PDB file of C-alpha atoms in Angstrom:
ATOM      1  CA  UNK N   1    -116.425 -24.596 -84.317  1.00 78.00           C
ATOM      2  CA  UNK N   2    -118.708 -24.318 -87.320  1.00 82.00           C
ATOM      3  CA  UNK N   3    -119.829 -20.951 -86.013  1.00 83.00           C
ATOM      4  CA  UNK N   4    -116.226 -19.764 -85.893  1.00 86.00           C
ATOM      5  CA  UNK N   5    -115.467 -20.977 -89.421  1.00 89.00           C
ATOM      6  CA  UNK N   6    -118.586 -19.332 -90.837  1.00 89.00           C
ATOM      7  CA  UNK N   7    -117.790 -16.134 -88.954  1.00 90.00           C
ATOM      8  CA  UNK N   8    -114.261 -16.075 -90.350  1.00 92.00           C
ATOM      9  CA  UNK N   9    -115.438 -16.685 -93.925  1.00 93.00           C
ATOM     10  CA  UNK N  10    -118.104 -14.015 -93.908  1.00 93.00           C
ATOM     11  CA  UNK N  11    -116.042 -11.469 -91.991  1.00 93.00           C
ATOM     12  CA  UNK N  12    -113.250 -11.949 -94.544  1.00 94.00           C
ATOM     13  CA  UNK N  13    -115.749 -11.280 -97.351  1.00 95.00           C
ATOM     14  CA  UNK N  14    -116.991  -8.265 -95.410  1.00 94.00           C
ATOM     15  CA  UNK N  15    -113.507  -6.808 -94.895  1.00 93.00           C
ATOM     16  CA  UNK N  16    -112.609  -7.439 -98.538  1.00 94.00           C
ATOM     17  CA  UNK N  17    -115.753  -5.671 -99.703  1.00 94.00           C
ATOM     18  CA  UNK N  18    -115.098  -2.691 -97.445  1.00 93.00           C
ATOM     19  CA  UNK N  19    -111.521  -2.336 -98.696  1.00 92.00           C
ATOM     20  CA  UNK N  20    -112.727  -2.737-102.275  1.00 92.00           C
ATOM     21  CA  UNK N  21    -115.223   0.074-101.666  1.00 91.00           C
ATOM     22  CA  UNK N  22    -112.317   2.339-100.780  1.00 89.00           C
ATOM     23  CA  UNK N  23    -110.040   1.173-103.583  1.00 89.00           C
ATOM     24  CA  UNK N  24    -112.442   1.358-106.528  1.00 87.00           C
ATOM     25  CA  UNK N  25    -112.442   4.495-108.631  1.00 87.00           C
ATOM     26  CA  UNK N  26    -115.757   4.057-110.389  1.00 89.00           C
ATOM     27  CA  UNK N  27    -118.839   4.551-108.180  1.00 89.00           C
ATOM     28  CA  UNK N  28    -120.688   1.586-109.695  1.00 91.00           C
ATOM     29  CA  UNK N  29    -117.891  -0.748-108.545  1.00 91.00           C
ATOM     30  CA  UNK N  30    -118.067   0.782-105.086  1.00 92.00           C
ATOM     31  CA  UNK N  31    -121.809   0.164-105.039  1.00 92.00           C
ATOM     32  CA  UNK N  32    -121.337  -3.491-105.975  1.00 93.00           C
ATOM     33  CA  UNK N  33    -118.709  -3.862-103.224  1.00 93.00           C
ATOM     34  CA  UNK N  34    -121.143  -2.357-100.746  1.00 93.00           C
ATOM     35  CA  UNK N  35    -123.790  -4.894-101.792  1.00 94.00           C
ATOM     36  CA  UNK N  36    -121.268  -7.683-101.036  1.00 94.00           C
ATOM     37  CA  UNK N  37    -120.596  -6.165 -97.600  1.00 94.00           C
ATOM     38  CA  UNK N  38    -124.312  -5.945 -96.830  1.00 93.00           C
ATOM     39  CA  UNK N  39    -125.032  -9.508 -97.944  1.00 94.00           C
ATOM     40  CA  UNK N  40    -122.223 -10.925 -95.805  1.00 94.00           C
ATOM     41  CA  UNK N  41    -123.386  -8.790 -92.876  1.00 94.00           C
ATOM     42  CA  UNK N  42    -126.807 -10.408 -93.285  1.00 93.00           C
ATOM     43  CA  UNK N  43    -125.134 -13.799 -92.898  1.00 92.00           C
ATOM     44  CA  UNK N  44    -123.372 -12.572 -89.751  1.00 91.00           C
ATOM     45  CA  UNK N  45    -126.719 -11.428 -88.335  1.00 91.00           C
ATOM     46  CA  UNK N  46    -128.068 -14.883 -89.055  1.00 89.00           C
ATOM     47  CA  UNK N  47    -125.136 -16.379 -87.145  1.00 87.00           C
ATOM     48  CA  UNK N  48    -126.037 -14.159 -84.191  1.00 86.00           C
ATOM     49  CA  UNK N  49    -129.608 -15.443 -84.251  1.00 84.00           C
ATOM     50  CA  UNK N  50    -131.234 -12.300 -85.611  1.00 86.00           C
ATOM     51  CA  UNK N  51    -133.338 -13.821 -88.365  1.00 87.00           C
ATOM     52  CA  UNK N  52    -135.694 -10.907 -88.893  1.00 90.00           C
ATOM     53  CA  UNK N  53    -132.884  -8.366 -89.073  1.00 90.00           C
ATOM     54  CA  UNK N  54    -130.985 -10.543 -91.543  1.00 91.00           C
ATOM     55  CA  UNK N  55    -134.020 -10.735 -93.827  1.00 91.00           C
ATOM     56  CA  UNK N  56    -134.647  -7.007 -93.528  1.00 91.00           C
ATOM     57  CA  UNK N  57    -130.978  -6.316 -94.216  1.00 92.00           C
ATOM     58  CA  UNK N  58    -131.198  -8.175 -97.519  1.00 93.00           C
ATOM     59  CA  UNK N  59    -134.561  -6.688 -98.492  1.00 92.00           C
ATOM     60  CA  UNK N  60    -134.048  -3.045 -97.476  1.00 90.00           C
ATOM     61  CA  UNK N  61    -130.307  -2.490 -97.681  1.00 88.00           C
ATOM     62  CA  UNK N  62    -129.071  -4.855-100.365  1.00 87.00           C
ATOM     63  CA  UNK N  63    -132.373  -4.562-102.218  1.00 88.00           C
ATOM     64  CA  UNK N  64    -134.017  -1.175-101.966  1.00 89.00           C
ATOM     65  CA  UNK N  65    -131.293   1.250-100.941  1.00 90.00           C
ATOM     66  CA  UNK N  66    -128.585  -0.148-103.199  1.00 91.00           C
ATOM     67  CA  UNK N  67    -130.960  -0.305-106.169  1.00 91.00           C
ATOM     68  CA  UNK N  68    -131.611   3.386-105.517  1.00 90.00           C
ATOM     69  CA  UNK N  69    -127.875   4.068-105.483  1.00 90.00           C
ATOM     70  CA  UNK N  70    -127.179   2.134-108.675  1.00 91.00           C
ATOM     71  CA  UNK N  71    -130.160   3.814-110.329  1.00 90.00           C
ATOM     72  CA  UNK N  72    -128.870   7.276-109.459  1.00 89.00           C
ATOM     73  CA  UNK N  73    -125.341   6.398-110.636  1.00 89.00           C
ATOM     74  CA  UNK N  74    -126.727   5.254-113.982  1.00 89.00           C
ATOM     75  CA  UNK N  75    -129.106   8.208-114.210  1.00 87.00           C
ATOM     76  CA  UNK N  76    -126.345  10.753-113.682  1.00 86.00           C
ATOM     77  CA  UNK N  77    -123.976   8.819-115.926  1.00 80.00           C
ATOM     78  CA  UNK N  78    -121.246   9.233-113.325  1.00 72.00           C
ATOM     79  CA  UNK N  79    -117.772   8.605-114.638  1.00 72.00           C
ATOM     80  CA  UNK N  80    -114.651   7.509-112.827  1.00 71.00           C
ATOM     81  CA  UNK N  81    -113.450   9.703-110.028  1.00 69.00           C
ATOM     82  CA  UNK N  82    -110.663  12.044-111.006  1.00 68.00           C
ATOM     83  CA  UNK N  83    -107.696  11.922-108.675  1.00 66.00           C
ATOM     84  CA  UNK N  84    -105.473  14.910-108.245  1.00 64.00           C
ATOM     85  CA  UNK N  85    -102.663  13.811-105.989  1.00 65.00           C
ATOM     86  CA  UNK N  86    -103.297  12.314-102.580  1.00 66.00           C
ATOM     87  CA  UNK N  87    -102.522  14.632 -99.711  1.00 70.00           C
ATOM     88  CA  UNK N  88     -99.112  13.812 -98.268  1.00 76.00           C
ATOM     89  CA  UNK N  89    -100.195  14.849 -94.769  1.00 79.00           C
ATOM     90  CA  UNK N  90    -103.200  12.541 -94.940  1.00 74.00           C
ATOM     91  CA  UNK N  91    -100.997   9.598 -95.903  1.00 75.00           C
ATOM     92  CA  UNK N  92     -98.408  10.402 -93.237  1.00 80.00           C
ATOM     93  CA  UNK N  93    -100.860  10.782 -90.378  1.00 80.00           C
ATOM     94  CA  UNK N  94    -103.988   9.018 -91.562  1.00 77.00           C
ATOM     95  CA  UNK N  95    -102.737   5.500 -92.227  1.00 79.00           C
ATOM     96  CA  UNK N  96    -100.639   5.157 -89.042  1.00 84.00           C
ATOM     97  CA  UNK N  97    -103.400   6.839 -87.069  1.00 84.00           C
ATOM     98  CA  UNK N  98    -105.953   4.366 -88.404  1.00 80.00           C
ATOM     99  CA  UNK N  99    -103.712   1.413 -87.570  1.00 84.00           C
ATOM    100  CA  UNK N 100    -103.020   2.729 -84.072  1.00 88.00           C
ATOM    101  CA  UNK N 101    -106.733   3.278 -83.530  1.00 84.00           C
ATOM    102  CA  UNK N 102    -107.608  -0.251 -84.607  1.00 80.00           C
ATOM    103  CA  UNK N 103    -104.877  -1.751 -82.416  1.00 85.00           C
ATOM    104  CA  UNK N 104    -106.084   0.353 -79.489  1.00 84.00           C
ATOM    105  CA  UNK N 105    -109.663  -0.829 -79.959  1.00 79.00           C
ATOM    106  CA  UNK N 106    -108.469  -4.442 -80.218  1.00 78.00           C
ATOM    107  CA  UNK N 107    -106.357  -3.988 -77.090  1.00 81.00           C
ATOM    108  CA  UNK N 108    -109.224  -2.572 -75.071  1.00 79.00           C
ATOM    109  CA  UNK N 109    -111.573  -5.306 -76.241  1.00 72.00           C
ATOM    110  CA  UNK N 110    -108.983  -7.973 -75.451  1.00 74.00           C
ATOM    111  CA  UNK N 111    -108.412  -6.560 -71.991  1.00 74.00           C
ATOM    112  CA  UNK N 112    -112.130  -6.623 -71.271  1.00 64.00           C
ATOM    113  CA  UNK N 113    -112.473 -10.097 -72.719  1.00 56.00           C
ATOM    114  CA  UNK N 114    -113.013 -11.582 -69.278  1.00 50.00           C
ATOM    115  CA  UNK N 115    -116.227  -9.672 -68.726  1.00 50.00           C
ATOM    116  CA  UNK N 116    -117.295  -9.475 -72.366  1.00 50.00           C
ATOM    117  CA  UNK N 117    -118.439 -13.081 -72.445  1.00 56.00           C
ATOM    118  CA  UNK N 118    -119.266 -15.287 -75.371  1.00 59.00           C
ATOM    119  CA  UNK N 119    -121.807 -15.027 -78.142  1.00 58.00           C
ATOM    120  CA  UNK N 120    -123.943 -18.143 -78.356  1.00 58.00           C
ATOM    121  CA  UNK N 121    -125.314 -19.440 -81.611  1.00 54.00           C
ATOM    122  CA  UNK N 122    -129.073 -19.564 -81.723  1.00 52.00           C
ATOM    123  CA  UNK N 123    -129.299 -18.398 -78.125  1.00 54.00           C
ATOM    124  CA  UNK N 124    -131.793 -15.694 -78.912  1.00 59.00           C
ATOM    125  CA  UNK N 125    -135.038 -15.888 -80.833  1.00 70.00           C
ATOM    126  CA  UNK N 126    -134.965 -12.853 -83.074  1.00 74.00           C
ATOM    127  CA  UNK N 127    -137.806 -14.011 -85.283  1.00 80.00           C
ATOM    128  CA  UNK N 128    -140.289 -11.679 -86.924  1.00 84.00           C
ATOM    129  CA  UNK N 129    -142.921 -12.675 -84.354  1.00 85.00           C
ATOM    130  CA  UNK N 130    -140.825 -11.618 -81.358  1.00 84.00           C
ATOM    131  CA  UNK N 131    -139.609  -8.415 -82.990  1.00 87.00           C
ATOM    132  CA  UNK N 132    -143.128  -7.546 -84.069  1.00 88.00           C
ATOM    133  CA  UNK N 133    -144.510  -8.121 -80.595  1.00 88.00           C
ATOM    134  CA  UNK N 134    -141.864  -5.825 -79.134  1.00 87.00           C
ATOM    135  CA  UNK N 135    -142.287  -3.264 -81.907  1.00 88.00           C
ATOM    136  CA  UNK N 136    -146.059  -2.964 -81.611  1.00 91.00           C
ATOM    137  CA  UNK N 137    -146.149  -3.056 -77.825  1.00 90.00           C
ATOM    138  CA  UNK N 138    -143.099  -1.424 -76.244  1.00 90.00           C
ATOM    139  CA  UNK N 139    -141.910   0.663 -79.192  1.00 91.00           C
ATOM    140  CA  UNK N 140    -145.267   1.687 -80.614  1.00 93.00           C
ATOM    141  CA  UNK N 141    -144.700   5.446 -80.412  1.00 94.00           C
ATOM    142  CA  UNK N 142    -141.254   5.409 -82.103  1.00 93.00           C
ATOM    143  CA  UNK N 143    -142.697   3.098 -84.744  1.00 92.00           C
ATOM    144  CA  UNK N 144    -145.507   5.535 -85.510  1.00 93.00           C
ATOM    145  CA  UNK N 145    -143.079   8.460 -85.530  1.00 94.00           C
ATOM    146  CA  UNK N 146    -141.057   6.477 -88.080  1.00 93.00           C
ATOM    147  CA  UNK N 147    -144.000   6.513 -90.475  1.00 93.00           C
ATOM    148  CA  UNK N 148    -144.165  10.310 -90.217  1.00 94.00           C
ATOM    149  CA  UNK N 149    -140.423  10.448 -90.908  1.00 94.00           C
ATOM    150  CA  UNK N 150    -140.823   8.312 -94.024  1.00 93.00           C
ATOM    151  CA  UNK N 151    -143.691  10.505 -95.239  1.00 94.00           C
ATOM    152  CA  UNK N 152    -141.604  13.658 -94.759  1.00 94.00           C
ATOM    153  CA  UNK N 153    -138.662  12.011 -96.556  1.00 93.00           C
ATOM    154  CA  UNK N 154    -140.872  11.097 -99.522  1.00 92.00           C
ATOM    155  CA  UNK N 155    -142.228  14.619 -99.799  1.00 92.00           C
ATOM    156  CA  UNK N 156    -138.759  16.105 -99.441  1.00 91.00           C
ATOM    157  CA  UNK N 157    -137.336  13.843-102.131  1.00 90.00           C
ATOM    158  CA  UNK N 158    -140.163  14.716-104.512  1.00 90.00           C
ATOM    159  CA  UNK N 159    -139.738  18.456-103.934  1.00 89.00           C
ATOM    160  CA  UNK N 160    -135.942  18.292-104.300  1.00 86.00           C
ATOM    161  CA  UNK N 161    -135.880  16.129-107.399  1.00 81.00           C
ATOM    162  CA  UNK N 162    -138.600  18.063-109.228  1.00 82.00           C
ATOM    163  CA  UNK N 163    -137.237  19.716-112.300  1.00 70.00           C
ATOM    164  CA  UNK N 164    -137.179  23.497-112.365  1.00 58.00           C
ATOM    165  CA  UNK N 165    -138.591  24.045-108.910  1.00 53.00           C
ATOM    166  CA  UNK N 166    -141.348  26.415-109.967  1.00 52.00           C
TER     167      UNK N 166
ATOM    168  CA  UNK I   1    -119.346 -20.088 -79.456  1.00 68.00           C
ATOM    169  CA  UNK I   2    -117.027 -17.213 -80.224  1.00 78.00           C
ATOM    170  CA  UNK I   3    -116.053 -14.181 -78.163  1.00 81.00           C
ATOM    171  CA  UNK I   4    -118.017 -10.981 -78.492  1.00 82.00           C
ATOM    172  CA  UNK I   5    -114.982  -8.905 -79.304  1.00 82.00           C
ATOM    173  CA  UNK I   6    -114.578 -10.630 -82.673  1.00 86.00           C
ATOM    174  CA  UNK I   7    -117.794  -8.989 -83.759  1.00 89.00           C
ATOM    175  CA  UNK I   8    -116.882  -5.684 -82.144  1.00 88.00           C
ATOM    176  CA  UNK I   9    -113.502  -5.644 -83.862  1.00 88.00           C
ATOM    177  CA  UNK I  10    -115.099  -6.334 -87.249  1.00 92.00           C
ATOM    178  CA  UNK I  11    -117.591  -3.570 -86.551  1.00 93.00           C
ATOM    179  CA  UNK I  12    -114.784  -1.166 -85.621  1.00 90.00           C
ATOM    180  CA  UNK I  13    -112.901  -2.023 -88.804  1.00 90.00           C
ATOM    181  CA  UNK I  14    -115.969  -1.439 -90.974  1.00 93.00           C
ATOM    182  CA  UNK I  15    -116.630   1.862 -89.232  1.00 93.00           C
ATOM    183  CA  UNK I  16    -113.003   2.904 -89.804  1.00 89.00           C
ATOM    184  CA  UNK I  17    -113.363   2.010 -93.497  1.00 91.00           C
ATOM    185  CA  UNK I  18    -116.504   4.148 -93.660  1.00 92.00           C
ATOM    186  CA  UNK I  19    -114.751   7.104 -92.033  1.00 91.00           C
ATOM    187  CA  UNK I  20    -111.752   6.709 -94.344  1.00 88.00           C
ATOM    188  CA  UNK I  21    -114.015   6.598 -97.401  1.00 89.00           C
ATOM    189  CA  UNK I  22    -115.865   9.669 -96.167  1.00 90.00           C
ATOM    190  CA  UNK I  23    -112.584  11.542 -95.840  1.00 86.00           C
ATOM    191  CA  UNK I  24    -110.625  10.464 -98.910  1.00 85.00           C
ATOM    192  CA  UNK I  25    -113.301  10.055-101.563  1.00 85.00           C
ATOM    193  CA  UNK I  26    -114.134  12.910-103.906  1.00 85.00           C
ATOM    194  CA  UNK I  27    -117.272  11.515-105.527  1.00 87.00           C
ATOM    195  CA  UNK I  28    -120.379  12.585-103.631  1.00 89.00           C
ATOM    196  CA  UNK I  29    -122.157   9.266-104.281  1.00 90.00           C
ATOM    197  CA  UNK I  30    -119.219   7.268-102.895  1.00 92.00           C
ATOM    198  CA  UNK I  31    -119.148   9.500 -99.819  1.00 92.00           C
ATOM    199  CA  UNK I  32    -122.809   8.726 -99.336  1.00 91.00           C
ATOM    200  CA  UNK I  33    -122.095   5.001 -99.622  1.00 92.00           C
ATOM    201  CA  UNK I  34    -119.403   5.353 -96.940  1.00 94.00           C
ATOM    202  CA  UNK I  35    -122.048   6.750 -94.595  1.00 94.00           C
ATOM    203  CA  UNK I  36    -124.175   3.679 -95.264  1.00 93.00           C
ATOM    204  CA  UNK I  37    -121.152   1.519 -94.437  1.00 94.00           C
ATOM    205  CA  UNK I  38    -120.768   3.289 -91.088  1.00 94.00           C
ATOM    206  CA  UNK I  39    -124.449   2.721 -90.307  1.00 94.00           C
ATOM    207  CA  UNK I  40    -124.010  -0.972 -91.098  1.00 94.00           C
ATOM    208  CA  UNK I  41    -120.989  -1.217 -88.809  1.00 94.00           C
ATOM    209  CA  UNK I  42    -122.992   0.231 -85.938  1.00 95.00           C
ATOM    210  CA  UNK I  43    -125.826  -2.193 -86.702  1.00 94.00           C
ATOM    211  CA  UNK I  44    -123.433  -5.121 -86.307  1.00 94.00           C
ATOM    212  CA  UNK I  45    -122.424  -3.872 -82.855  1.00 93.00           C
ATOM    213  CA  UNK I  46    -126.087  -3.499 -81.906  1.00 93.00           C
ATOM    214  CA  UNK I  47    -126.889  -7.074 -82.940  1.00 91.00           C
ATOM    215  CA  UNK I  48    -123.830  -8.502 -81.191  1.00 89.00           C
ATOM    216  CA  UNK I  49    -124.686  -6.755 -77.925  1.00 89.00           C
ATOM    217  CA  UNK I  50    -128.342  -7.710 -78.242  1.00 87.00           C
ATOM    218  CA  UNK I  51    -127.350 -11.353 -78.592  1.00 84.00           C
ATOM    219  CA  UNK I  52    -124.937 -11.201 -75.720  1.00 82.00           C
ATOM    220  CA  UNK I  53    -127.278  -9.509 -73.272  1.00 82.00           C
ATOM    221  CA  UNK I  54    -130.203 -11.641 -74.368  1.00 80.00           C
ATOM    222  CA  UNK I  55    -132.349  -8.628 -75.148  1.00 84.00           C
ATOM    223  CA  UNK I  56    -134.322  -7.892 -78.293  1.00 86.00           C
ATOM    224  CA  UNK I  57    -134.165  -4.116 -77.866  1.00 89.00           C
ATOM    225  CA  UNK I  58    -130.929  -3.944 -79.847  1.00 89.00           C
ATOM    226  CA  UNK I  59    -132.570  -5.613 -82.827  1.00 90.00           C
ATOM    227  CA  UNK I  60    -135.472  -3.174 -82.693  1.00 92.00           C
ATOM    228  CA  UNK I  61    -132.971  -0.320 -82.727  1.00 92.00           C
ATOM    229  CA  UNK I  62    -131.314  -1.827 -85.774  1.00 93.00           C
ATOM    230  CA  UNK I  63    -134.725  -1.768 -87.420  1.00 92.00           C
ATOM    231  CA  UNK I  64    -135.057   1.939 -86.642  1.00 93.00           C
ATOM    232  CA  UNK I  65    -131.549   2.629 -87.941  1.00 93.00           C
ATOM    233  CA  UNK I  66    -132.488   0.917 -91.201  1.00 92.00           C
ATOM    234  CA  UNK I  67    -135.657   2.980 -91.535  1.00 92.00           C
ATOM    235  CA  UNK I  68    -133.750   6.207 -90.934  1.00 92.00           C
ATOM    236  CA  UNK I  69    -131.082   5.088 -93.416  1.00 92.00           C
ATOM    237  CA  UNK I  70    -133.734   4.443 -96.065  1.00 91.00           C
ATOM    238  CA  UNK I  71    -135.268   7.885 -95.538  1.00 92.00           C
ATOM    239  CA  UNK I  72    -131.824   9.452 -95.565  1.00 92.00           C
ATOM    240  CA  UNK I  73    -130.884   7.653 -98.790  1.00 91.00           C
ATOM    241  CA  UNK I  74    -134.017   8.931-100.533  1.00 90.00           C
ATOM    242  CA  UNK I  75    -133.489  12.544 -99.471  1.00 92.00           C
ATOM    243  CA  UNK I  76    -129.709  12.448 -99.985  1.00 91.00           C
ATOM    244  CA  UNK I  77    -129.946  11.048-103.499  1.00 90.00           C
ATOM    245  CA  UNK I  78    -132.554  13.677-104.350  1.00 90.00           C
ATOM    246  CA  UNK I  79    -130.111  16.329-103.121  1.00 89.00           C
ATOM    247  CA  UNK I  80    -127.342  14.743-105.226  1.00 89.00           C
ATOM    248  CA  UNK I  81    -129.552  14.843-108.332  1.00 88.00           C
ATOM    249  CA  UNK I  82    -130.441  18.461-107.635  1.00 87.00           C
ATOM    250  CA  UNK I  83    -126.759  19.406-107.127  1.00 86.00           C
ATOM    251  CA  UNK I  84    -125.815  17.607-110.338  1.00 87.00           C
ATOM    252  CA  UNK I  85    -128.465  19.544-112.255  1.00 86.00           C
ATOM    253  CA  UNK I  86    -127.167  22.917-111.150  1.00 84.00           C
ATOM    254  CA  UNK I  87    -123.420  22.205-111.056  1.00 80.00           C
ATOM    255  CA  UNK I  88    -122.982  19.468-113.679  1.00 80.00           C
ATOM    256  CA  UNK I  89    -120.472  17.692-111.444  1.00 80.00           C
ATOM    257  CA  UNK I  90    -120.339  15.084-108.708  1.00 81.00           C
ATOM    258  CA  UNK I  91    -116.985  16.206-107.329  1.00 82.00           C
ATOM    259  CA  UNK I  92    -117.367  17.638-103.835  1.00 81.00           C
ATOM    260  CA  UNK I  93    -114.417  19.965-104.372  1.00 79.00           C
ATOM    261  CA  UNK I  94    -116.349  21.785-107.070  1.00 80.00           C
ATOM    262  CA  UNK I  95    -119.421  22.235-104.893  1.00 80.00           C
ATOM    263  CA  UNK I  96    -118.439  25.213-102.770  1.00 78.00           C
ATOM    264  CA  UNK I  97    -121.743  26.983-102.342  1.00 75.00           C
ATOM    265  CA  UNK I  98    -121.363  27.277 -98.568  1.00 75.00           C
ATOM    266  CA  UNK I  99    -117.723  28.327 -98.703  1.00 73.00           C
ATOM    267  CA  UNK I 100    -116.898  31.704 -97.200  1.00 69.00           C
TER     268      UNK I 100
END
């Protein structure tokens, strides 16, 4: 019961943040909404028993990546987004299409509810120890490839952001 | 003890919000944030399935998604800065370098 109440609270915050991200005109407000979404998602991960992922979500997403975003927004001095008339076709087909899609997904998930089963609280031990054991034993090669990816990303960012490009 | 499809429905809604933001927004930074929202929605599905099937592989994949998202954010924001330097705008409608 407590699990359900906590899920409802944090999913409501999550949905509100996502809608706020769409509704805001200024990018800095969108960034703050996205931070709210990520923090509440971290709480949902915690509810699902994924402690390590929840911590990493707060540190990497809500911390590092969003700080990068806010920094770039302030650096570029980005103003409010100018709106020149929403497309009528998009409104006519997009909003009903989105609603129909969501209802269809809900319908399919409800139909399969019998086999989908229940999510137990604290059923799984997603601690840093378990994840680390798996990461350094079964997923060692992808983990090492990840470090190469990060290195390439750093070099690419430095080359792209260098002034002039001489 | 709540059904799995609650989490999947929330994940689907967040993904739909990300797609909608990607399509309707004009600011390149906001479009980029919508992509991050989509990645987060997929992560929620991964964690929910990992919990349900009692397997840690889903959580490891979420870790990899986060790493790729961090790398992508660094490179993407560098591209945004570079575009802003040459075009003096963040509006994607004004950036038509690849247009025929």
